[in-house]
mmCIF file of C-alpha atoms in Angstrom:
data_model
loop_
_atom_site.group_PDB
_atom_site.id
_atom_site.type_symbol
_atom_site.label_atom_id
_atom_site.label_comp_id
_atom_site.label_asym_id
_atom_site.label_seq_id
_atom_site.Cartn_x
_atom_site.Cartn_y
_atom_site.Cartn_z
ATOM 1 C CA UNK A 1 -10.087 16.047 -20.536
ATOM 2 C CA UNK A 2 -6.916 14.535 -19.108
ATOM 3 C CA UNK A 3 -7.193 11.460 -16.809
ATOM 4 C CA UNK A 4 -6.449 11.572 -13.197
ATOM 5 C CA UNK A 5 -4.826 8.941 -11.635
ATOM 6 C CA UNK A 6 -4.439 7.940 -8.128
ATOM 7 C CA UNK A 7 -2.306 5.462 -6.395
ATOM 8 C CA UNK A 8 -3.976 3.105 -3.957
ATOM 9 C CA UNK A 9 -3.394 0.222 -1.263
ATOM 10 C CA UNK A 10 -3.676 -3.403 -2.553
ATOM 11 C CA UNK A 11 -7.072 -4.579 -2.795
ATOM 12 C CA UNK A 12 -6.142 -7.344 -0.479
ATOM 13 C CA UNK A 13 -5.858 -4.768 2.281
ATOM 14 C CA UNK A 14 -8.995 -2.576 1.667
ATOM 15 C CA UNK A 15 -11.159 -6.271 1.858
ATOM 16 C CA UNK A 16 -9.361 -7.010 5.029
ATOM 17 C CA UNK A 17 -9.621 -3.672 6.328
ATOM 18 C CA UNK A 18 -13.144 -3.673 5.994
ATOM 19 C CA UNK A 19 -13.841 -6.599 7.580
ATOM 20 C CA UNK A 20 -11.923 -5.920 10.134
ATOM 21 C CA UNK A 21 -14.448 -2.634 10.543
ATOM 22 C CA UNK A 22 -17.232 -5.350 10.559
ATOM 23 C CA UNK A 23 -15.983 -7.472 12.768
ATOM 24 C CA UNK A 24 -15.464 -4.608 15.483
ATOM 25 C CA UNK A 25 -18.975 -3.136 14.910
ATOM 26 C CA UNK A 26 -20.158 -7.067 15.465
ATOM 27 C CA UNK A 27 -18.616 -7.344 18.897
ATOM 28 C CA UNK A 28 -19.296 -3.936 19.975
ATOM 29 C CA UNK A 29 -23.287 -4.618 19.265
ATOM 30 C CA UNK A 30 -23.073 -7.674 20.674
ATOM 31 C CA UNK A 31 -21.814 -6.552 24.139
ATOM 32 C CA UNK A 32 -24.036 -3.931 23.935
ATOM 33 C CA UNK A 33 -26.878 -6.296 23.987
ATOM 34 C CA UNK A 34 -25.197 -8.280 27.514
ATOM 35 C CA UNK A 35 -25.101 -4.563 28.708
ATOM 36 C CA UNK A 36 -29.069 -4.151 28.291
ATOM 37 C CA UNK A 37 -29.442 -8.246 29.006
ATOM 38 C CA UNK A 38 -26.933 -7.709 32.908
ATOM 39 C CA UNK A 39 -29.259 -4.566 33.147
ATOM 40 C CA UNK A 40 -32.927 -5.971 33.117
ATOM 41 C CA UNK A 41 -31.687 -8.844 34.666
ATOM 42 C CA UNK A 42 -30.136 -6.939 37.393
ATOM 43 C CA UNK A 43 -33.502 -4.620 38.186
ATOM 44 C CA UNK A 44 -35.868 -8.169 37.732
ATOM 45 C CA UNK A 45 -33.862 -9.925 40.818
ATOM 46 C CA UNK A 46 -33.568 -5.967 42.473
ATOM 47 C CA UNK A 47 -37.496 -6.267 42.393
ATOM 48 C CA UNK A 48 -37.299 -9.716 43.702
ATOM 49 C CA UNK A 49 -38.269 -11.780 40.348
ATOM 50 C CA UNK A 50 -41.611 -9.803 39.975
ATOM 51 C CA UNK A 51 -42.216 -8.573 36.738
ATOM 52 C CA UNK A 52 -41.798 -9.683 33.019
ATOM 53 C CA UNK A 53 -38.294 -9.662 31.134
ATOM 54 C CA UNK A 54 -37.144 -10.143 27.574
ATOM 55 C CA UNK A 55 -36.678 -13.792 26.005
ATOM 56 C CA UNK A 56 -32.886 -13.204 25.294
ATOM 57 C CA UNK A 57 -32.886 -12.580 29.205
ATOM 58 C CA UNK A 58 -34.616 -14.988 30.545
ATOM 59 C CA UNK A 59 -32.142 -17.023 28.096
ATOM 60 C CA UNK A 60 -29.021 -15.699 29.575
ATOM 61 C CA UNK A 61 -29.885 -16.215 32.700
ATOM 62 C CA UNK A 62 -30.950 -20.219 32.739
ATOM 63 C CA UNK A 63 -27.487 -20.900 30.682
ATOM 64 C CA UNK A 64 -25.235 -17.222 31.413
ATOM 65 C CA UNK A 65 -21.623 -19.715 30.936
ATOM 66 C CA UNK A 66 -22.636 -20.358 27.414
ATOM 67 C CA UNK A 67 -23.140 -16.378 26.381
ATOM 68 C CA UNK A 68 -19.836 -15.535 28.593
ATOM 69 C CA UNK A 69 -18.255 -18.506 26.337
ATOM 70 C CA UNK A 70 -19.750 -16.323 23.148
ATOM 71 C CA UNK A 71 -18.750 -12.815 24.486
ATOM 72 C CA UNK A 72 -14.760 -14.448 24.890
ATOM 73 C CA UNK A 73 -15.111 -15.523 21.221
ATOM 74 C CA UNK A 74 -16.407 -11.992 19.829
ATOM 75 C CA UNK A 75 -13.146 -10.330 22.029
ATOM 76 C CA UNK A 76 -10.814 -12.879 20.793
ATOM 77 C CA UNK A 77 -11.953 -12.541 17.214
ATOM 78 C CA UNK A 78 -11.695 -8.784 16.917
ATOM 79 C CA UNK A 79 -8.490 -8.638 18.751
ATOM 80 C CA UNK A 80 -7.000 -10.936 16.415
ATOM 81 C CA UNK A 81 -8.368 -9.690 12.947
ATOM 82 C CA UNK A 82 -7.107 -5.966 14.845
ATOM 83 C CA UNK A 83 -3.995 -6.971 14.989
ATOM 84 C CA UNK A 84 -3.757 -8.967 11.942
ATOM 85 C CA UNK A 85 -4.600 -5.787 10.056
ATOM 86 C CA UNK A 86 -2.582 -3.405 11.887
ATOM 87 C CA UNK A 87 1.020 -6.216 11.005
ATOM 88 C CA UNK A 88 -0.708 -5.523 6.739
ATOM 89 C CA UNK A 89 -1.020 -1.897 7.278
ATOM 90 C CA UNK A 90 2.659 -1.517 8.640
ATOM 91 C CA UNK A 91 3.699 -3.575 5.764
ATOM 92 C CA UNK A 92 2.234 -0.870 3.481
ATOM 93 C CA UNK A 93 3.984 1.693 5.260
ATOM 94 C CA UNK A 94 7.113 0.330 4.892
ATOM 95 C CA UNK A 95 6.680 -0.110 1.236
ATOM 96 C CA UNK A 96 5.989 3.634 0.725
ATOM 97 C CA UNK A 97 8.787 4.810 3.026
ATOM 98 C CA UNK A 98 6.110 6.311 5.855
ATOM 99 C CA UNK A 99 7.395 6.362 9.314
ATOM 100 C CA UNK A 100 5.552 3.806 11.612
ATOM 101 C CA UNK A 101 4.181 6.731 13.764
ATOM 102 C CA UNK A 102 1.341 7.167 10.922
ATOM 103 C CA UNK A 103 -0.590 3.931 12.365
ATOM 104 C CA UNK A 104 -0.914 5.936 15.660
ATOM 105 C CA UNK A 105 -3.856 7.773 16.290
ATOM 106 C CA UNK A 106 -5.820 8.775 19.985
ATOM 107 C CA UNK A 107 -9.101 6.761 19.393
ATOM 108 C CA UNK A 108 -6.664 3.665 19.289
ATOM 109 C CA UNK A 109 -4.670 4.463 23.192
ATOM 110 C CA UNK A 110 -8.640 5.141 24.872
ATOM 111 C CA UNK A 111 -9.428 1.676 22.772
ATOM 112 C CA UNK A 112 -6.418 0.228 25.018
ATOM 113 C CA UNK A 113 -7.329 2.614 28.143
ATOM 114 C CA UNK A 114 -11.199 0.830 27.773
ATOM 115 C CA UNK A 115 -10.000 -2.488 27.581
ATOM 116 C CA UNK A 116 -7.639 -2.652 30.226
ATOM 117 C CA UNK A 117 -10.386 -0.885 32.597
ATOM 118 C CA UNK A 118 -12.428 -3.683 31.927
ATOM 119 C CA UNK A 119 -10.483 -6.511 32.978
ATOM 120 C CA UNK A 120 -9.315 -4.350 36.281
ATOM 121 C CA UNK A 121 -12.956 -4.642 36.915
ATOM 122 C CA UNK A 122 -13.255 -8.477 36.295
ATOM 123 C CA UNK A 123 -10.681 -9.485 38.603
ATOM 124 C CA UNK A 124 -11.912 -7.101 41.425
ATOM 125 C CA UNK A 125 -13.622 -9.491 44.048
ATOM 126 C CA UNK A 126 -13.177 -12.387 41.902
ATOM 127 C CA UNK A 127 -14.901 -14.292 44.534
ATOM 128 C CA UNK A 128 -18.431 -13.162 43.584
ATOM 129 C CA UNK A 129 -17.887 -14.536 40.151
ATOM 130 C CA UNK A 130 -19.920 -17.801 41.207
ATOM 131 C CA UNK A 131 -22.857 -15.809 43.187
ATOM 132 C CA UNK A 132 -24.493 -17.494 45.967
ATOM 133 C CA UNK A 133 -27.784 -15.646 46.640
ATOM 134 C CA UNK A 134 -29.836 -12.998 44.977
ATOM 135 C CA UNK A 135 -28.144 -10.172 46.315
ATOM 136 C CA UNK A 136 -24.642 -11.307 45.108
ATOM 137 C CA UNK A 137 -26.292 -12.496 41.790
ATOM 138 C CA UNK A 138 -27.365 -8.836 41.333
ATOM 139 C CA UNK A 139 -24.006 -7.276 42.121
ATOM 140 C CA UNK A 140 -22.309 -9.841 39.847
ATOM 141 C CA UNK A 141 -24.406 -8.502 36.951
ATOM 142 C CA UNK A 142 -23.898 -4.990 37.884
ATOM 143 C CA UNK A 143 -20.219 -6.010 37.338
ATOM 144 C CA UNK A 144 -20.885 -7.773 34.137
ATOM 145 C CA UNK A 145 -22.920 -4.991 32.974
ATOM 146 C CA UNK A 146 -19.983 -2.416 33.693
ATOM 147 C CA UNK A 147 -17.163 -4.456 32.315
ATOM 148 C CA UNK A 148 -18.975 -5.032 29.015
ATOM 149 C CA UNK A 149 -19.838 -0.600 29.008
ATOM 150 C CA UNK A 150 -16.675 -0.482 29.100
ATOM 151 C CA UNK A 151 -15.428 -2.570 26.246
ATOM 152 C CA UNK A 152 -18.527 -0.764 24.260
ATOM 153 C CA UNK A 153 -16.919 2.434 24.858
ATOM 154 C CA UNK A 154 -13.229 0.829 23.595
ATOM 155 C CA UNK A 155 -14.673 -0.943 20.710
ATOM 156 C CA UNK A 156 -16.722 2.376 19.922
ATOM 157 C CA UNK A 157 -13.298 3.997 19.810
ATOM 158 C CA UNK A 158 -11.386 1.471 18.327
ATOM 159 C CA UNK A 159 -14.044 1.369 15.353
ATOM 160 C CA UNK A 160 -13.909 5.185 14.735
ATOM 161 C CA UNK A 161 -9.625 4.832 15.013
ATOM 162 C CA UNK A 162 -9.571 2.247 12.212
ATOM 163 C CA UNK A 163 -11.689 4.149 9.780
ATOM 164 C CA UNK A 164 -9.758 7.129 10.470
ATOM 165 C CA UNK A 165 -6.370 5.094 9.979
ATOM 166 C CA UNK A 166 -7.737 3.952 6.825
ATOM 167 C CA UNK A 167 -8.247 7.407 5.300
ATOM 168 C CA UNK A 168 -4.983 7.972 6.645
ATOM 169 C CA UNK A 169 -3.411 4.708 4.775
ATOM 170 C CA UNK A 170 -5.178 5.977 1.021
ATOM 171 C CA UNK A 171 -3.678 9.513 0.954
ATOM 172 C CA UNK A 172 -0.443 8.704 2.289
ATOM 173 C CA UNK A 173 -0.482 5.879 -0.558
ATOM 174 C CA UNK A 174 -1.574 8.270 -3.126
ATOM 175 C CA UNK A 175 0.763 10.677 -1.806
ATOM 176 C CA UNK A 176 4.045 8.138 -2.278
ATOM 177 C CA UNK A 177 2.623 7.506 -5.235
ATOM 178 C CA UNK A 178 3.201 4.144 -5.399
ATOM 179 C CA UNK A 179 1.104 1.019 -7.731
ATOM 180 C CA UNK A 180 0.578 -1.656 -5.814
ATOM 181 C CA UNK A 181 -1.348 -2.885 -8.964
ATOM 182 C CA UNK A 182 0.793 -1.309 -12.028
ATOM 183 C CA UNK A 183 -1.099 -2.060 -14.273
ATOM 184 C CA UNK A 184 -4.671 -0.794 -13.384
ATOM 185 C CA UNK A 185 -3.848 2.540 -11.563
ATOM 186 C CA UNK A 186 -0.937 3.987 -13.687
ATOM 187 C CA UNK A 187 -1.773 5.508 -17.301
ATOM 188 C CA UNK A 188 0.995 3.558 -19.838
ATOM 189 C CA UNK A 189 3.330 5.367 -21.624
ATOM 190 C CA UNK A 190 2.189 6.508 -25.748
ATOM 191 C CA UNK A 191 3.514 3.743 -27.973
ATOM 192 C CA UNK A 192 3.675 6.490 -30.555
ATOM 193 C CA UNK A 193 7.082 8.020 -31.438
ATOM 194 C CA UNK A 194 7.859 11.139 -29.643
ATOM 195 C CA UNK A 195 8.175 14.319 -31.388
ATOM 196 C CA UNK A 196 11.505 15.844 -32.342
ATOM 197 C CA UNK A 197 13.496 17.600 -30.184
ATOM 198 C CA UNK A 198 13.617 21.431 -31.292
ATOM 199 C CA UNK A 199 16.383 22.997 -32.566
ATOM 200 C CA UNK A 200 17.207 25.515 -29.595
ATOM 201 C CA UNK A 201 17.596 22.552 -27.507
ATOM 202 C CA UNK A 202 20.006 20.150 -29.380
ATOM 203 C CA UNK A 203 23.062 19.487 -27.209
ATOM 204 C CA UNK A 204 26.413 19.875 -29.546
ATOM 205 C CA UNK A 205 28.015 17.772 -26.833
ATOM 206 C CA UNK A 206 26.509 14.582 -27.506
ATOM 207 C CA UNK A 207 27.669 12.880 -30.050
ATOM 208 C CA UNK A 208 25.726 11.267 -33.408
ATOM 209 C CA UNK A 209 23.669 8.300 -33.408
ATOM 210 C CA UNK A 210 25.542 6.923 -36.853
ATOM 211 C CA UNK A 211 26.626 3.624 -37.450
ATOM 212 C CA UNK A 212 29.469 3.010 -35.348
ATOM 213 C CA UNK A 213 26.754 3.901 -32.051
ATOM 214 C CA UNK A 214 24.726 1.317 -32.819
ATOM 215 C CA UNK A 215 27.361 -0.945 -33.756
ATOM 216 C CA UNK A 216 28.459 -0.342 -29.915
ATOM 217 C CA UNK A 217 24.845 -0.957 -28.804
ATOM 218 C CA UNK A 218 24.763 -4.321 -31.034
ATOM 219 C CA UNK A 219 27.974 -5.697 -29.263
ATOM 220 C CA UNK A 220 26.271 -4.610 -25.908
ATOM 221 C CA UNK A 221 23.135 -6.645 -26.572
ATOM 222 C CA UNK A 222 24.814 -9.498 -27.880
ATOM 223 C CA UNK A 223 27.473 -9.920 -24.657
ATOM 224 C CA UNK A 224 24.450 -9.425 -22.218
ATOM 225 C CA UNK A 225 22.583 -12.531 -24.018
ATOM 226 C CA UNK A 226 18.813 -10.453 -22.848
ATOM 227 C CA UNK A 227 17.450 -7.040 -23.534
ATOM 228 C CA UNK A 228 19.083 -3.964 -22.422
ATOM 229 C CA UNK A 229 16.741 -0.700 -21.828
ATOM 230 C CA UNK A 230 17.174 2.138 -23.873
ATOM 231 C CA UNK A 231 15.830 5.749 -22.822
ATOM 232 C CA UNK A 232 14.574 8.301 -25.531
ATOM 233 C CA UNK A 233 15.063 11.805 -23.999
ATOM 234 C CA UNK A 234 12.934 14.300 -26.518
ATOM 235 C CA UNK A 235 12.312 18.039 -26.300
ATOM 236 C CA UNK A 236 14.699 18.215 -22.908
ATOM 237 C CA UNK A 237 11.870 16.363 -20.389
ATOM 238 C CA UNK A 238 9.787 14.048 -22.285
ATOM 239 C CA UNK A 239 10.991 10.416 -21.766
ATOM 240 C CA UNK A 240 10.370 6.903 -22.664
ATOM 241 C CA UNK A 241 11.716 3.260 -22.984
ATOM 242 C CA UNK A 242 12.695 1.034 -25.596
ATOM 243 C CA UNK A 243 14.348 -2.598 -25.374
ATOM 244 C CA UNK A 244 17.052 -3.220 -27.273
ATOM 245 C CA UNK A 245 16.919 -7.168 -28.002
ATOM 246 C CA UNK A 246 19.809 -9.503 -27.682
ATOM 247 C CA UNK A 247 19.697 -10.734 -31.701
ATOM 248 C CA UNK A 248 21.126 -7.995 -32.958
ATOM 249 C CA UNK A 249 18.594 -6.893 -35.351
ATOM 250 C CA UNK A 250 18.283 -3.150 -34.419
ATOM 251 C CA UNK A 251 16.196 -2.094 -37.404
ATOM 252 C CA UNK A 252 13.020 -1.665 -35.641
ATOM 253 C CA UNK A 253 14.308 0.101 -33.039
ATOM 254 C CA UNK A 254 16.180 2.776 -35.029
ATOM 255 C CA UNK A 255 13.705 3.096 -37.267
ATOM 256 C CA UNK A 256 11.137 3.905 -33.971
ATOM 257 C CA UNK A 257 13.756 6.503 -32.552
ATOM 258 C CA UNK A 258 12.514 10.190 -33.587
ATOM 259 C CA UNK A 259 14.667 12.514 -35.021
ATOM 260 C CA UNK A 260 17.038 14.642 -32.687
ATOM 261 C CA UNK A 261 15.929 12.622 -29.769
ATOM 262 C CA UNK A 262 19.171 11.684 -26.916
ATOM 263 C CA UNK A 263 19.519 8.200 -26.640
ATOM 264 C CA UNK A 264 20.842 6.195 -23.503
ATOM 265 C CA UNK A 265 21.519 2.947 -23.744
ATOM 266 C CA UNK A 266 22.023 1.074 -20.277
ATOM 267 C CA UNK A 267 25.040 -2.019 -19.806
ATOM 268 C CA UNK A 268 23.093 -3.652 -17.300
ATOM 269 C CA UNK A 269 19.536 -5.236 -17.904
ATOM 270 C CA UNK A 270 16.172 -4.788 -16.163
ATOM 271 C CA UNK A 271 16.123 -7.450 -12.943
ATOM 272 C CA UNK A 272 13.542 -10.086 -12.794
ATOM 273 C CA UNK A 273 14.495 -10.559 -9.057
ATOM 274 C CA UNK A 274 13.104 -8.555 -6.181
ATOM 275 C CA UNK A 275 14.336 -5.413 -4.884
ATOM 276 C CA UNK A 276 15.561 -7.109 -1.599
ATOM 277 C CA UNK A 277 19.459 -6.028 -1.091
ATOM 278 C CA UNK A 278 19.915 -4.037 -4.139
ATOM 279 C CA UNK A 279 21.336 -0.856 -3.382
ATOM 280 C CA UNK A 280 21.203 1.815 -5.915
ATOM 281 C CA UNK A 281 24.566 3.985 -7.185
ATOM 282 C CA UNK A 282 24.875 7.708 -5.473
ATOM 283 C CA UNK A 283 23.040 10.311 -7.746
ATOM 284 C CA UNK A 284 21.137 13.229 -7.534
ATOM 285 C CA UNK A 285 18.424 11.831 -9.352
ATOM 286 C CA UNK A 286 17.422 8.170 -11.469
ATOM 287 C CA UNK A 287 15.270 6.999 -14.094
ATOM 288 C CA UNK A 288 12.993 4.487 -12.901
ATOM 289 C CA UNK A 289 11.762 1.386 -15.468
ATOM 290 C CA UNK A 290 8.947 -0.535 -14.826
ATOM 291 C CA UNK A 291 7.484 -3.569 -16.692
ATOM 292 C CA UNK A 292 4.247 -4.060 -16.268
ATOM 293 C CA UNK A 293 3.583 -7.911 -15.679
ATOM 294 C CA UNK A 294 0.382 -8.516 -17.110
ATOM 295 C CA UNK A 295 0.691 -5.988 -20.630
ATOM 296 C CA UNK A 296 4.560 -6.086 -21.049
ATOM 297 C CA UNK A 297 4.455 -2.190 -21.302
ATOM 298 C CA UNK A 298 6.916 0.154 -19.978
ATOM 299 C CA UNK A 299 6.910 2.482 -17.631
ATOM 300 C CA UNK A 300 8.894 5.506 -16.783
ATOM 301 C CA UNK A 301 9.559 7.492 -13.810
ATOM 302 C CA UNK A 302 11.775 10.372 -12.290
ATOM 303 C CA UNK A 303 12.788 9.354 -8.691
ATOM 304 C CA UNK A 304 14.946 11.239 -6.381
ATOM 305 C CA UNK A 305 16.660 9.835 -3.590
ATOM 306 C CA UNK A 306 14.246 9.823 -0.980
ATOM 307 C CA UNK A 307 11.676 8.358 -3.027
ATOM 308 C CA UNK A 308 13.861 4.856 -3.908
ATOM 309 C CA UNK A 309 11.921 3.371 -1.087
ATOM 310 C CA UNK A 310 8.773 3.438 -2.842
ATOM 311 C CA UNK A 311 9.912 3.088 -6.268
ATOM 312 C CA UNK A 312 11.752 -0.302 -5.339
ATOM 313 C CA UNK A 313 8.430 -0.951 -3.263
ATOM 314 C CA UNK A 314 6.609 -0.923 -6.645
ATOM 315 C CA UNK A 315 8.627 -2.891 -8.287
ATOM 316 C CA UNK A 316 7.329 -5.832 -6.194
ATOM 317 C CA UNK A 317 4.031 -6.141 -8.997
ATOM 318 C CA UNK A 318 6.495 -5.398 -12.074
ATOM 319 C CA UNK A 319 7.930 -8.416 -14.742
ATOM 320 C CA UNK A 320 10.871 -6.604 -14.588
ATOM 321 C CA UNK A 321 12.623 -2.865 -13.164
ATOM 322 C CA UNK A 322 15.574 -1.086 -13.341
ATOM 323 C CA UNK A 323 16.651 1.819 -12.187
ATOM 324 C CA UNK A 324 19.422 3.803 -13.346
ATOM 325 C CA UNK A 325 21.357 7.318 -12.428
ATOM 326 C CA UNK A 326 20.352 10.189 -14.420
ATOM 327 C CA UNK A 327 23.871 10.147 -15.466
ATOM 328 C CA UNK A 328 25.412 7.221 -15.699
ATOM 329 C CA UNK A 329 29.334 6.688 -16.942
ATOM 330 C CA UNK A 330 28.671 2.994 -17.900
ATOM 331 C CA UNK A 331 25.770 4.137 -20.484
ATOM 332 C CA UNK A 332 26.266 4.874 -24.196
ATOM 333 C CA UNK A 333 24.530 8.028 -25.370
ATOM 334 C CA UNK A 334 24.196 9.747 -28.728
ATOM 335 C CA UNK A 335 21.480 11.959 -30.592
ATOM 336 C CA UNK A 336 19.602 10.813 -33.337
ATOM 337 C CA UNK A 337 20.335 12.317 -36.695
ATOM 338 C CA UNK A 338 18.005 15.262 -37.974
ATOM 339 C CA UNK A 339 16.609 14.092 -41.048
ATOM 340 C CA UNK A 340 18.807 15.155 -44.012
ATOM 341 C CA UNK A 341 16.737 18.147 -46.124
ATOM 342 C CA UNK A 342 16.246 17.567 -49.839
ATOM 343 C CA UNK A 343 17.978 19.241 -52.240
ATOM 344 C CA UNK A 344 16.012 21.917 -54.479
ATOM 345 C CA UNK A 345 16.616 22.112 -58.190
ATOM 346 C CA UNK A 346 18.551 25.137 -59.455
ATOM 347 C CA UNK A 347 15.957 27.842 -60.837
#
């Protein structure tokens, strides 16, 4: 059974995302209870203090600055961690090469409609904030009451928005495609040679891997003082990499290079720096390296132009990345030698 793997937001961003989920359902019980609290308060003075009411009530009332104080702190809190989530998620966008317009969604507009209703209603006869007699005290909770209905009904909408952006978020991640942790959501490359390239598809126009090719290669490696990527290209589609090292000593690597396989080998090493200003050479199509930072293995990946976005957003949690046109006029390229067939004694 092959595995199936999935691309997925930073872990960072699903922890913040669900608190900020918790921190919204928080606030919107909490007003819910100084809806219900305003309420019975509201009918005990209506009935002119006769009657029993609930200890959070009877609470609120003797000290109602302190719980207005707490109600401030629950809006301020979710507004911020909102907000603060919303500047992460457009972060992510960016790095997969969405359009901004996927963090918009309806639930999130009758979140703003709610909210703005709400204070409309607080300033309306401000006057009656500091009540005077029963009769104003009653109105004044009436107002309370309907200010915090209405941020229950924005925070109710705001909730269901976020969880809805978040399922959004995942597939348009897994969509991109792109590891924003390389090494536990992408399956590595085999370490195991290739097979050989059949013989219906060897190319007569590129030339031998012999001697002088990997003299060439040596030179290469030894003026760029650091490893240069080489590409293995077997049966026509099946890629990998290879690192040629800066010593010289290319035994290993021939010796690891199957038989009729193309081989490109690339002037220009794999960047430790970030992807910030780089700006890739016209082609119809690259061939994306990635080096894991934690394993040191290699990575490969087709990317067409309008998916350099994401593959230079992934290279953000690499060691080091290149990425090279498909056909390059700076690379050296030959074909690995078909292994030479023994000769049979005469009958």
């Amino acid at each position: 059974m092959s595995d199936t793997v999935t691309a997925r937001p930073p872990r960072a961003w699903e922890v913040h995302t669900n608190a900020t989920l918790a921190t919204i359902l928080g606030t919107a019980l909490a007003s819910l209870a100084l809806v219900v609290t305003d309420l019975q308060l509201r009918s005990w003075i209506k009935a002119d203090g006769t009657g029993e009411v609930s200890g959070l009530a009877s609470t609120v009332l003797e000290d109602p600055y302190v719980f207005d104080l707490l109600a401030t702190m629950f809006m301020v809190a979710y507004i911020g961690t909102y907000f603060w989530w919303r500047k992460k998620t457009l972060e992510i966008i960016r790095r997969i090469g969405a359009e901004p317009s996927l963090l918009r969604h309806w639930s999130v507009s009758a979140w703003a409609v709610c909210l703005v209703l709400s204070i409309v209603v607080s300033v309306v006869d401000r006057d009656r904030a500091v009540p005077g007699d029963l009769d104003t005290l009653a109105a004044a909770l009436g107002r309370s009451a309907a200010i915090q209905s209405f941020r229950v009904a924005g925070l109710g909408f705001l909730l269901y928005g976020v969880w809805q952006l978040r399922r959004t978020i995942r597939r348009a991640v897994a969509t991109a495609g792109v590891a924003f942790r390389i090494g536990s959501t992408t399956k590595p490359v085999p370490a195991q040679p290739l097979p050989p390239v059949s013989r219906a598809e060897t190319s007569t126009d590129v030339p031998p891997a012999d001697d002088a090719f990997w003299d060439s290669v040596r030179d290469l490696a030894e003026q760029a003082g650091t490893e240069l990527a080489l590409l293995e290209t077997t049966e026509g589609v099946a890629r990998r990499w290879a690192l040629i090292p800066p010593t010289g000593d290319l035994t290993a690597v021939r010796a690891a290079v199957p038989p009729g396989a193309i081989i490109t080998v690339y002037p220009n090493p794999p960047s430790e720096a970030g992807p910030e200003g780089f700006t890739p050479t016209e082609a119809d199509e690259y061939y994306g390296l990635l080096e894991d930072a934690a394993s040191g293995s290699l990575w490969y990946q087709t990317v067409r132009p309008n998916r350099i976005p994401a593959f230079l957003a992934r290279t953000r949690s690499a060691r080091r990345w290149a990425l090279y046109p498909a056909h390059s006029p700076t690379a050296l390229t030959a074909m690995a030698p078909e292994p030479t067939a023994a000769a049979t004694p005469d009958a």
